[in-house]
Coordinates of C-alpha atoms and ligand atoms in Angstrom, one line a residue:
M1 CA 20.1 -223.3 -49.6
I2 CA 22.7 -223.6 -46.9
P3 CA 25.7 -225.8 -48.0
E4 CA 26.7 -228.7 -45.8
A5 CA 29.9 -227.7 -44.0
D6 CA 32.9 -229.5 -42.4
I7 CA 32.4 -227.4 -39.3
L8 CA 29.2 -225.9 -37.8
I9 CA 29.7 -223.1 -35.4
V10 CA 26.7 -222.2 -33.4
G11 CA 27.0 -218.7 -31.9
G12 CA 28.6 -215.7 -33.6
G13 CA 30.2 -214.0 -30.7
L14 CA 33.9 -213.5 -30.3
G15 CA 34.6 -217.2 -29.8
G16 CA 32.5 -218.2 -32.8
V17 CA 34.1 -215.6 -35.1
A18 CA 37.6 -216.5 -34.0
A19 CA 36.8 -220.2 -34.5
A20 CA 35.4 -219.5 -38.0
L21 CA 38.5 -217.6 -39.0
A22 CA 40.8 -220.4 -37.7
A23 CA 38.9 -223.1 -39.5
C24 CA 38.5 -221.1 -42.7
R25 CA 42.2 -220.3 -42.7
A26 CA 42.9 -224.0 -42.6
G27 CA 40.8 -224.4 -45.7
R28 CA 37.7 -225.9 -44.1
S29 CA 34.1 -225.1 -45.0
V30 CA 32.2 -223.5 -42.2
V31 CA 28.6 -222.4 -41.3
L32 CA 28.5 -219.8 -38.5
T33 CA 25.2 -219.0 -37.0
E34 CA 24.2 -216.1 -34.8
E35 CA 21.1 -215.4 -32.8
T36 CA 21.0 -211.6 -33.4
D37 CA 21.7 -209.7 -36.7
W38 CA 25.2 -208.7 -35.5
I39 CA 28.2 -211.0 -35.2
G40 CA 30.7 -210.1 -32.5
G41 CA 28.9 -210.9 -29.2
Q42 CA 30.5 -209.0 -26.3
L43 CA 32.0 -206.3 -28.5
T44 CA 28.9 -205.6 -30.6
S45 CA 25.4 -207.1 -29.7
Q46 CA 26.2 -207.0 -26.0
A47 CA 27.9 -203.5 -26.2
V48 CA 30.8 -204.3 -23.9
P49 CA 34.2 -202.7 -24.8
P50 CA 37.1 -205.1 -24.2
D51 CA 38.3 -206.1 -20.8
E52 CA 41.9 -207.0 -21.2
H53 CA 45.1 -207.6 -19.2
P54 CA 47.6 -204.7 -18.8
W55 CA 50.3 -206.1 -21.1
V56 CA 47.9 -206.4 -24.1
E57 CA 49.7 -203.9 -26.2
Q58 CA 52.9 -205.9 -26.0
F59 CA 52.0 -209.6 -25.8
G60 CA 49.5 -212.1 -24.3
T61 CA 47.0 -212.4 -27.1
T62 CA 46.8 -214.3 -30.4
A63 CA 48.0 -212.7 -33.6
S64 CA 44.4 -212.6 -35.0
Y65 CA 43.2 -210.8 -31.9
R66 CA 45.9 -208.2 -32.4
Q67 CA 44.8 -207.9 -36.0
L68 CA 41.2 -207.2 -34.8
R69 CA 42.5 -204.5 -32.3
E70 CA 44.7 -202.9 -35.0
G71 CA 41.8 -203.0 -37.5
I72 CA 39.6 -201.1 -35.0
R73 CA 42.3 -198.4 -34.5
Q74 CA 42.9 -198.2 -38.2
W75 CA 39.1 -197.7 -38.8
Y76 CA 39.1 -194.7 -36.6
R77 CA 42.3 -193.2 -38.1
Q78 CA 40.9 -193.6 -41.6
W79 CA 37.3 -192.6 -41.2
Y80 CA 37.0 -190.3 -38.2
P81 CA 37.9 -186.6 -38.0
M82 CA 40.6 -187.1 -35.4
R83 CA 42.9 -184.4 -34.1
S84 CA 46.5 -184.9 -35.4
Q85 CA 47.7 -185.6 -31.8
A86 CA 45.3 -188.5 -31.6
L87 CA 46.2 -189.8 -35.1
A88 CA 49.8 -189.9 -34.1
L89 CA 49.2 -192.3 -31.2
K90 CA 50.3 -195.9 -31.9
D91 CA 48.2 -197.2 -29.0
L92 CA 45.2 -195.0 -29.7
N93 CA 42.3 -195.5 -27.3
P94 CA 39.5 -194.2 -29.5
G95 CA 37.0 -193.6 -26.7
A96 CA 39.5 -192.7 -24.0
G97 CA 37.6 -195.0 -21.6
R98 CA 39.3 -196.2 -18.4
V99 CA 38.2 -199.8 -18.6
S100 CA 40.3 -200.7 -21.6
K101 CA 43.1 -199.4 -23.8
L102 CA 40.8 -199.8 -26.7
C103 CA 37.3 -198.5 -25.9
H104 CA 35.3 -198.2 -29.1
E105 CA 31.9 -198.4 -30.6
P106 CA 30.1 -201.7 -31.3
R107 CA 29.5 -200.8 -34.9
V108 CA 33.3 -200.3 -35.5
A109 CA 34.0 -203.8 -34.0
L110 CA 31.3 -205.2 -36.2
A111 CA 32.7 -203.6 -39.4
V112 CA 36.2 -204.9 -38.6
L113 CA 35.0 -208.4 -37.8
E114 CA 33.0 -208.5 -41.0
A115 CA 36.1 -207.4 -42.9
M116 CA 38.1 -210.1 -41.4
L117 CA 35.6 -212.7 -42.5
A118 CA 35.0 -211.2 -45.9
P119 CA 37.7 -213.1 -47.9
H120 CA 36.4 -216.4 -46.6
R121 CA 32.9 -215.5 -47.5
A122 CA 34.1 -214.5 -51.0
A123 CA 35.9 -217.8 -51.4
G124 CA 32.6 -219.6 -50.6
R125 CA 34.1 -221.3 -47.6
L126 CA 32.0 -219.5 -45.0
T127 CA 28.3 -219.1 -44.7
V128 CA 27.0 -216.8 -41.9
L129 CA 23.4 -217.3 -40.8
T130 CA 22.2 -214.5 -38.6
D131 CA 18.9 -214.3 -36.7
H132 CA 18.9 -218.0 -36.0
R133 CA 19.0 -219.7 -32.6
P134 CA 19.5 -223.4 -31.9
V135 CA 16.3 -225.3 -30.8
T136 CA 17.2 -229.0 -31.0
A137 CA 20.3 -231.2 -31.5
E138 CA 20.5 -234.9 -32.6
S139 CA 23.1 -237.1 -31.2
D140 CA 24.0 -240.8 -31.3
N141 CA 27.0 -242.8 -30.1
D142 CA 28.6 -239.8 -28.5
V143 CA 28.5 -237.9 -31.8
V144 CA 26.4 -234.8 -32.5
R145 CA 24.8 -235.4 -35.9
A146 CA 22.8 -232.3 -36.6
V147 CA 21.5 -229.1 -35.0
T148 CA 18.2 -227.5 -35.9
L149 CA 18.0 -223.7 -35.8
E150 CA 14.9 -221.5 -35.9
H151 CA 14.6 -218.1 -37.4
R152 CA 14.0 -215.6 -34.6
Y153 CA 11.2 -213.7 -36.4
D154 CA 9.5 -216.0 -38.9
G155 CA 10.0 -219.3 -37.1
T156 CA 11.2 -221.2 -40.1
R157 CA 13.6 -224.0 -39.2
V158 CA 16.7 -225.4 -40.8
T159 CA 18.6 -228.5 -39.8
L160 CA 22.4 -228.5 -40.3
A161 CA 24.8 -231.4 -40.2
A162 CA 28.6 -231.2 -39.9
R163 CA 31.5 -233.4 -39.0
Y164 CA 32.4 -231.0 -36.1
V165 CA 30.0 -228.9 -34.1
L166 CA 31.3 -226.0 -32.0
D167 CA 29.2 -224.5 -29.2
A168 CA 30.0 -220.8 -29.3
T169 CA 26.7 -219.7 -27.8
E170 CA 26.8 -217.3 -24.9
T171 CA 25.0 -219.7 -22.6
G172 CA 26.3 -223.1 -23.7
E173 CA 22.9 -223.9 -25.4
L174 CA 24.2 -226.9 -27.3
L175 CA 25.4 -228.6 -24.1
D176 CA 21.9 -228.6 -23.0
L177 CA 20.3 -229.4 -26.3
A178 CA 22.7 -232.3 -27.1
G179 CA 22.7 -233.7 -23.6
V180 CA 26.4 -233.0 -23.0
E181 CA 27.5 -233.3 -19.4
H182 CA 28.0 -229.8 -18.0
A183 CA 27.9 -227.7 -14.9
C184 CA 25.9 -224.6 -14.1
G185 CA 26.4 -222.1 -11.3
A186 CA 28.6 -222.7 -8.3
E187 CA 30.3 -226.1 -7.7
A188 CA 30.5 -227.5 -4.2
R189 CA 33.9 -227.0 -2.4
S190 CA 34.2 -230.8 -2.2
E191 CA 34.4 -231.1 -6.0
Y192 CA 37.7 -229.2 -6.6
D193 CA 38.6 -228.0 -3.1
E194 CA 38.4 -224.3 -4.1
P195 CA 38.7 -222.0 -1.1
H196 CA 35.9 -219.7 -2.4
A197 CA 33.5 -222.4 -3.4
P198 CA 30.3 -222.9 -1.3
D199 CA 29.8 -226.0 0.9
R200 CA 27.1 -227.3 -1.4
A201 CA 26.7 -227.1 -5.2
Q202 CA 24.4 -224.2 -6.2
P203 CA 23.6 -224.6 -9.8
L204 CA 21.3 -221.6 -9.8
N205 CA 23.9 -219.3 -8.3
Q206 CA 25.2 -217.5 -11.4
Q207 CA 26.8 -214.1 -11.8
G208 CA 24.4 -211.2 -12.8
I209 CA 23.7 -210.3 -16.4
T210 CA 23.7 -206.8 -17.7
V211 CA 21.7 -205.1 -20.4
C212 CA 24.0 -202.3 -21.6
F213 CA 23.0 -199.1 -23.3
A214 CA 24.7 -196.1 -24.8
L215 CA 24.3 -192.5 -23.8
S216 CA 25.4 -189.1 -25.0
H217 CA 24.6 -185.8 -23.3
H218 CA 23.1 -182.6 -24.8
E219 CA 22.8 -179.7 -22.4
G220 CA 19.5 -177.9 -22.6
E221 CA 17.7 -180.7 -24.4
D222 CA 15.1 -183.1 -22.9
H223 CA 15.4 -186.7 -23.9
T224 CA 13.6 -188.2 -20.9
V225 CA 12.2 -191.6 -21.7
D226 CA 8.8 -192.9 -20.6
R227 CA 8.7 -194.0 -17.0
P228 CA 9.5 -197.7 -17.1
A229 CA 6.8 -200.1 -15.9
D230 CA 9.0 -201.5 -13.1
Y231 CA 10.5 -198.2 -12.0
D232 CA 9.0 -198.1 -8.6
F233 CA 10.3 -201.6 -7.8
W234 CA 13.8 -200.8 -8.8
R235 CA 13.8 -197.4 -7.2
A236 CA 12.9 -199.1 -3.9
Y237 CA 15.3 -202.0 -4.3
R238 CA 18.2 -202.1 -1.8
P239 CA 20.4 -205.2 -1.9
D240 CA 21.5 -206.2 1.7
F241 CA 25.2 -206.0 0.7
W242 CA 24.8 -202.5 -0.8
P243 CA 25.4 -199.2 1.0
G244 CA 22.1 -197.7 -0.2
P245 CA 19.5 -198.1 -2.9
L246 CA 20.7 -199.8 -6.1
L247 CA 19.7 -196.7 -8.0
G248 CA 22.3 -194.5 -6.5
F249 CA 25.9 -193.6 -6.9
G250 CA 27.0 -195.6 -3.8
A251 CA 28.1 -199.2 -4.4
P252 CA 30.7 -201.5 -3.0
D253 CA 34.2 -201.4 -4.4
P254 CA 34.4 -204.8 -6.1
R255 CA 37.9 -205.5 -4.7
T256 CA 37.5 -204.3 -1.1
L257 CA 33.7 -204.3 -0.6
E258 CA 34.0 -200.9 1.0
P259 CA 31.2 -198.5 0.1
V260 CA 32.4 -196.1 -2.6
S261 CA 30.5 -193.1 -4.0
R262 CA 30.9 -192.9 -7.8
T263 CA 30.8 -189.6 -9.7
F264 CA 29.0 -188.9 -13.0
V265 CA 30.0 -185.9 -15.0
P266 CA 29.0 -186.0 -18.7
N267 CA 31.4 -184.5 -21.2
P268 CA 34.2 -183.5 -18.8
D269 CA 36.7 -180.8 -19.7
H270 CA 39.8 -182.9 -19.4
D271 CA 42.0 -183.9 -22.4
P272 CA 41.0 -187.4 -23.4
L273 CA 44.6 -188.0 -24.7
A274 CA 45.8 -187.7 -21.1
V275 CA 43.6 -190.7 -20.0
S276 CA 45.5 -193.8 -19.0
A277 CA 43.7 -197.1 -18.9
D278 CA 45.5 -199.7 -16.8
Q279 CA 43.3 -201.9 -14.6
S280 CA 46.4 -203.3 -12.8
T281 CA 46.8 -199.9 -11.1
D282 CA 43.3 -198.5 -11.1
A283 CA 40.0 -200.2 -12.1
G284 CA 38.9 -196.8 -13.5
D285 CA 35.3 -197.3 -12.3
K286 CA 34.9 -194.4 -9.9
E287 CA 34.0 -191.8 -12.5
L288 CA 31.1 -193.5 -14.4
W289 CA 31.0 -191.3 -17.6
G290 CA 34.7 -192.0 -18.3
F291 CA 34.6 -195.7 -17.3
R292 CA 33.3 -197.1 -20.6
R293 CA 33.4 -194.0 -22.8
I294 CA 33.5 -195.2 -26.4
L295 CA 33.7 -191.9 -28.2
A296 CA 35.5 -188.8 -26.8
H297 CA 34.4 -185.8 -28.7
R298 CA 37.5 -183.8 -27.7
M299 CA 39.6 -186.3 -29.6
H300 CA 38.1 -185.1 -32.8
R301 CA 38.1 -181.8 -34.8
P302 CA 36.0 -179.1 -33.1
G303 CA 32.3 -179.3 -34.1
A304 CA 32.5 -182.9 -35.4
F305 CA 30.6 -184.3 -32.4
D306 CA 28.7 -182.3 -29.7
S307 CA 29.0 -185.1 -27.1
D308 CA 31.0 -188.1 -26.0
I309 CA 29.3 -191.5 -26.1
T310 CA 29.5 -193.7 -23.0
L311 CA 28.3 -197.2 -22.4
V312 CA 26.3 -198.0 -19.2
N313 CA 27.6 -201.3 -17.8
W314 CA 27.8 -200.3 -14.1
P315 CA 27.1 -201.7 -10.7
L316 CA 23.7 -200.1 -11.0
N317 CA 22.5 -202.2 -13.9
D318 CA 23.8 -205.7 -13.0
Y319 CA 20.8 -207.9 -12.7
W320 CA 20.8 -210.9 -10.3
L321 CA 17.3 -211.7 -9.2
K322 CA 16.7 -214.7 -11.5
P323 CA 19.1 -217.1 -13.2
L324 CA 19.5 -217.1 -16.9
V325 CA 20.3 -220.8 -17.4
G326 CA 19.3 -224.0 -15.7
A327 CA 15.9 -223.0 -14.4
G328 CA 14.0 -223.4 -17.7
A329 CA 13.4 -221.1 -20.6
Q330 CA 10.6 -219.2 -18.9
T331 CA 12.7 -218.1 -16.0
G332 CA 15.6 -217.2 -18.3
A333 CA 13.3 -215.1 -20.4
E334 CA 11.9 -213.4 -17.3
A335 CA 15.5 -212.7 -16.2
V336 CA 16.3 -210.9 -19.5
A337 CA 13.0 -209.0 -19.4
E338 CA 13.6 -207.8 -15.8
A339 CA 17.2 -206.9 -16.6
R340 CA 15.9 -204.7 -19.4
Q341 CA 13.5 -203.0 -17.0
L342 CA 16.3 -202.4 -14.6
S343 CA 18.5 -200.8 -17.3
L344 CA 15.6 -198.5 -18.4
S345 CA 15.0 -197.6 -14.8
V346 CA 18.7 -196.7 -14.3
L347 CA 18.3 -194.4 -17.4
Y348 CA 15.1 -192.8 -16.1
W349 CA 16.6 -192.3 -12.7
L350 CA 19.7 -190.6 -14.2
Q351 CA 17.4 -188.4 -16.3
T352 CA 15.0 -187.4 -13.5
E353 CA 16.3 -188.0 -10.0
A354 CA 20.1 -188.6 -9.9
P355 CA 22.0 -186.0 -7.8
R356 CA 24.0 -183.6 -10.0
P357 CA 27.3 -182.0 -9.0
D358 CA 25.6 -178.6 -8.9
G359 CA 23.1 -179.8 -6.3
G360 CA 20.2 -180.2 -8.6
T361 CA 18.6 -183.5 -9.7
G362 CA 18.3 -185.3 -13.0
L363 CA 20.0 -184.9 -16.3
P364 CA 17.2 -184.8 -19.0
G365 CA 19.9 -184.0 -21.6
L366 CA 21.1 -187.6 -21.4
R367 CA 20.1 -189.2 -24.7
L368 CA 19.7 -192.9 -25.2
R369 CA 21.5 -194.0 -28.4
P370 CA 19.6 -196.7 -30.3
D371 CA 21.8 -195.9 -33.3
V372 CA 24.9 -197.0 -31.4
T373 CA 23.4 -200.3 -30.2
G374 CA 21.5 -201.0 -33.5
T375 CA 18.1 -201.5 -31.8
A376 CA 14.8 -199.7 -31.8
D377 CA 14.5 -199.4 -28.1
G378 CA 18.1 -198.3 -27.4
L379 CA 19.1 -201.2 -25.3
A380 CA 21.8 -203.7 -26.5
K381 CA 20.6 -206.5 -28.7
A382 CA 21.5 -209.1 -26.2
P383 CA 22.3 -209.1 -22.4
Y384 CA 26.0 -209.3 -21.4
V385 CA 26.3 -212.9 -20.1
R386 CA 29.1 -213.4 -17.7
E387 CA 28.6 -217.0 -16.9
S388 CA 27.6 -219.8 -19.2
R389 CA 26.9 -223.5 -18.7
R390 CA 30.3 -225.1 -18.6
I391 CA 31.2 -228.4 -20.2
K392 CA 32.5 -231.3 -18.1
A393 CA 35.9 -231.4 -19.7
V394 CA 39.1 -233.6 -19.5
T395 CA 40.7 -230.7 -17.5
T396 CA 39.0 -228.3 -15.2
V397 CA 40.8 -225.0 -14.4
T398 CA 40.3 -224.2 -10.7
E399 CA 41.4 -221.6 -8.2
H400 CA 44.5 -223.8 -7.6
D401 CA 45.7 -223.0 -11.1
V402 CA 45.3 -219.2 -11.1
A403 CA 44.7 -217.6 -7.7
I404 CA 47.7 -215.5 -6.7
D405 CA 47.4 -216.5 -3.0
L406 CA 47.6 -220.2 -4.0
V407 CA 50.3 -220.1 -6.7
G408 CA 52.4 -217.0 -5.8
P409 CA 52.8 -214.0 -8.1
Y410 CA 55.0 -215.5 -10.7
G411 CA 52.8 -217.8 -12.6
G412 CA 50.0 -220.3 -12.5
T413 CA 49.9 -223.9 -13.6
R414 CA 52.0 -224.5 -16.7
H415 CA 50.0 -226.9 -18.9
R416 CA 51.8 -229.3 -21.3
D417 CA 48.8 -228.9 -23.6
S418 CA 48.5 -225.1 -23.4
V419 CA 46.7 -223.6 -26.4
G420 CA 46.7 -220.0 -25.4
V421 CA 47.0 -217.4 -22.6
G422 CA 45.0 -214.9 -20.7
G423 CA 45.0 -212.7 -17.7
Y424 CA 42.5 -210.9 -15.5
R425 CA 41.6 -210.7 -11.8
I426 CA 39.0 -213.2 -10.8
D427 CA 36.1 -210.8 -10.9
L428 CA 32.8 -212.4 -9.9
H429 CA 29.8 -210.0 -10.0
P430 CA 26.9 -210.2 -7.5
S431 CA 25.0 -213.4 -8.2
T432 CA 21.6 -215.0 -8.2
G433 CA 22.7 -216.9 -5.1
G434 CA 22.9 -213.7 -3.1
D435 CA 26.7 -213.3 -3.2
T436 CA 28.2 -209.9 -3.4
Y437 CA 31.4 -209.3 -5.5
I438 CA 34.0 -212.0 -5.1
D439 CA 37.3 -210.6 -6.2
I440 CA 40.4 -212.7 -6.2
G441 CA 43.9 -211.6 -7.3
S442 CA 45.1 -214.0 -10.1
V443 CA 48.1 -214.6 -12.2
P444 CA 48.4 -214.6 -16.0
F445 CA 47.3 -218.1 -17.0
E446 CA 47.5 -220.7 -19.7
I447 CA 44.4 -222.3 -21.4
P448 CA 44.8 -226.0 -21.4
L449 CA 43.5 -227.9 -24.4
G450 CA 42.0 -230.4 -21.9
A451 CA 39.5 -227.7 -20.9
L452 CA 38.2 -227.8 -24.5
V453 CA 37.8 -231.5 -24.8
P454 CA 34.6 -233.1 -23.6
R455 CA 34.8 -236.2 -21.3
R456 CA 32.5 -238.2 -23.5
V457 CA 31.2 -236.5 -26.7
R458 CA 33.6 -236.9 -29.7
N459 CA 32.8 -234.1 -32.2
L460 CA 31.5 -231.2 -30.1
L461 CA 33.8 -228.6 -28.9
P462 CA 33.1 -225.6 -26.6
A463 CA 34.3 -222.4 -28.1
G464 CA 33.6 -219.6 -25.6
K465 CA 32.9 -219.2 -21.9
N466 CA 31.6 -222.8 -21.8
I467 CA 34.9 -224.6 -21.4
G468 CA 36.1 -226.5 -18.3
T469 CA 36.4 -223.8 -15.8
T470 CA 34.5 -223.4 -12.5
H471 CA 32.1 -220.8 -11.3
I472 CA 35.1 -219.2 -9.7
T473 CA 37.7 -219.4 -12.5
N474 CA 35.1 -218.3 -15.0
G475 CA 35.7 -215.0 -13.4
C476 CA 39.0 -214.6 -15.1
F477 CA 38.3 -216.6 -18.3
R478 CA 35.2 -214.8 -19.5
L479 CA 37.0 -211.8 -21.0
H480 CA 37.1 -210.8 -24.6
P481 CA 40.7 -211.9 -25.6
V482 CA 40.3 -215.2 -23.7
E483 CA 37.0 -216.0 -25.4
W484 CA 38.6 -215.2 -28.7
N485 CA 41.6 -217.4 -28.0
I486 CA 39.4 -220.3 -26.9
G487 CA 37.4 -220.0 -30.1
E488 CA 40.5 -219.8 -32.2
A489 CA 41.9 -222.9 -30.6
A490 CA 38.6 -224.8 -31.0
G491 CA 38.3 -223.9 -34.7
A492 CA 41.9 -224.8 -35.3
L493 CA 41.4 -228.1 -33.4
A494 CA 38.4 -229.1 -35.5
A495 CA 40.3 -228.3 -38.7
H496 CA 43.3 -230.2 -37.5
C497 CA 41.3 -233.3 -36.5
L498 CA 39.7 -233.4 -40.0
A499 CA 43.1 -232.9 -41.7
E500 CA 44.9 -235.6 -39.7
D501 CA 42.0 -238.0 -39.2
V502 CA 42.3 -237.9 -35.4
E503 CA 39.9 -237.0 -32.6
P504 CA 40.2 -234.2 -30.1
H505 CA 40.8 -236.5 -27.1
Q506 CA 43.8 -238.1 -29.0
V507 CA 45.3 -234.7 -29.7
Q508 CA 45.0 -233.8 -26.1
A509 CA 46.2 -237.1 -24.6
E510 CA 49.1 -238.0 -26.9
D511 CA 52.3 -235.9 -26.7
K512 CA 53.3 -236.4 -30.4
R513 CA 49.8 -235.5 -31.7
F514 CA 49.6 -232.5 -29.4
E515 CA 53.0 -231.2 -30.6
E516 CA 51.7 -231.5 -34.2
F517 CA 48.7 -229.4 -33.3
A518 CA 50.8 -226.9 -31.3
R519 CA 52.9 -226.3 -34.3
R520 CA 49.8 -225.3 -36.2
L521 CA 48.9 -222.9 -33.5
D522 CA 52.4 -221.5 -33.4
R523 CA 52.3 -221.0 -37.1
D524 CA 49.1 -219.1 -36.7
G525 CA 50.5 -216.8 -34.1
V526 CA 48.7 -218.2 -31.1
Q527 CA 50.8 -217.4 -28.0
R528 CA 50.8 -220.4 -25.7
H529 CA 53.0 -219.3 -22.9
W530 CA 53.6 -216.1 -20.9
P531 CA 56.9 -214.4 -20.3
D532 CA 57.4 -214.2 -16.5
V533 CA 55.2 -211.2 -15.8
R534 CA 53.6 -210.7 -12.4
G535 CA 49.9 -211.1 -11.5
Y536 CA 48.1 -208.3 -9.7
Ligands
LIG1 C1 60.6 -212.4 -17.2 C2 59.9 -211.3 -17.9 C3 59.8 -211.3 -19.3 C4 59.2 -210.3 -19.9 N1 59.1 -210.3 -21.3 C5 58.6 -209.3 -21.9 C6 58.6 -209.3 -23.3 O1 58.9 -210.3 -24.0 N2 58.1 -208.2 -24.0 C7 57.6 -207.2 -23.3 O2 57.2 -206.2 -23.9 N3 57.6 -207.1 -21.9 C8 58.1 -208.2 -21.2 N4 58.1 -208.2 -19.9 C9 57.3 -207.1 -19.2 C10 58.0 -205.8 -19.1 O3 59.4 -205.9 -19.0 C11 57.3 -205.2 -17.9 O4 56.7 -204.1 -18.3 C12 58.2 -204.9 -16.7 O5 58.8 -206.1 -16.2 C13 57.4 -204.2 -15.7 O6 58.3 -203.9 -14.7 P1 57.8 -203.5 -13.2 O7 59.0 -203.3 -12.4 O8 56.9 -202.4 -13.4 O9 57.0 -204.7 -12.9 P2 56.7 -206.0 -12.1 O10 56.3 -207.0 -13.2 O11 55.8 -205.7 -11.0 O12 58.1 -206.4 -11.5 C14 59.0 -207.0 -12.3 C15 59.9 -207.7 -11.3 O13 59.3 -209.0 -11.0 C16 60.3 -209.9 -10.7 N5 60.0 -211.2 -11.4 C17 59.3 -211.3 -12.6 N6 59.2 -212.6 -12.9 C18 59.9 -213.3 -11.9 C19 60.1 -214.6 -11.7 N7 59.7 -215.6 -12.6 N8 60.8 -215.0 -10.7 C20 61.3 -214.0 -9.8 N9 61.1 -212.7 -10.0 C21 60.4 -212.4 -11.0 C22 61.6 -209.3 -11.2 O14 62.4 -209.1 -10.0 C23 61.3 -208.0 -11.8 O15 62.2 -207.0 -11.4 C24 58.7 -209.2 -19.2 C25 58.8 -209.1 -17.8 C26 59.4 -210.2 -17.2 C27 59.6 -210.1 -15.7

């Protein structure tokens, strides 16, 4: 039997886990549900190593996010046969990937997240319900009373009630199920006067999703997969804003849109300890093997591993032909199925037809790694979702708050109700509305509590990518540390409201109440303001 909890958190991604930690730390009872069998979302079931701002080793995250990062490093130091030079590095990048200073395997993130939750589970405060997805929600008088979840495989249903309900799903499922006012896709320019917004609202214009997968390479072996059913379609597909076929190494540079030819060299000779990951100086995406490498075999004692492991989350496998949300469950399911076919087609193309540096074609030694993603078919358990439904909140963060051309390099809007910080370029991937990359320089920003407080509903809080941003500003808020910070603030807010017998909108609106809440965040090590560092 599942105990009734103070706080129900639906969605066990990074926002959901951070929310659960914050609420449990405040002594509240929590039920956390998750659609797959792995908590951790972007870092685990979606197989996306962290995208972070360049100052992450020094500041600009919450203390608990730093704990997660340090726990991941510690895991490698303790359990992996690392060379002594690697062990000595304080800022160890386990996979020596270029996308992040902390490229690592999904299972390691899973282990550390589980470890962080373990004391709260042992105390009986936290129940985690995996393999459950929300199917209905009951509301009355602007209060969400209960959520019904269904087991993914056997179809059994369970209805859970709680005083606060947090939507930490990847797609803002509860906003839809509970009839909470929300936006989807691109807003019209008239709504917030954003320079990059289209003239008319385009709810079905959403950034592409990506089904990631992991690869190693074994020279002389043949790991070629079966030819995917949709291979001919994807092989012939050429987007009109692309320099050639999608299945090719030519793709636009996301920042300049100039055609760039990527290289792909498995298990390169270079020393992984010499790799520097700093997206403010180089996006690191021109050499695809090293871009999201999550294990560098040369970092370990000779013979321990015969290949690196790299994650494929590239321009080639972004899928944007159908929207994931807002067009019905059938269309969303088709989008995921087609995205999976695209990823398998990318793999098959790499194994059989991709040009090799030596002039030949195909690398049959590329081995799909189901063991890394924890699935039978080798693809990640869930698609990487860049853009969710977004709640209509008291505050909406727009381009005017964060775009470097609009606010200057030294800082975005300072919010009196800041509950955290983040930083990333606005990085919109090609979309279901036919847009190519939209890349906008942005400044380190603050997360206003108003973006977490619904305009109407009183006890539901967004705890992930579903807060009050726009299609455009979602492009810098969707990253791992921001999602974590949002979840942590939402979990802390629910716990605070229960302890003080107040409601979220009061905490946001009244200075004195907000200051009480802010003291709680400060105590927990949530950084709410930036030092004056420059955007890029
Ligand atoms: C105000 C401030 C506080 C910092 N606090 C910390 C800290 O607490 N811990 C930490 O580890 N690192 C901190 N840093 C970051 C660290 O010092 C950076 O690594 C370093 O500033 C980078 O130097 P740079 O010349 O490469 O970078 P850039 O950031 O490109 O240039 C820094 C230059 O920006 C200008 N600048 C910055 N802010 C402003 C402003 N508000 N108004 C006008 N000019 C401005 C200054 O002239 C400065 O010389 C801080 C940086 C700044 C600017």
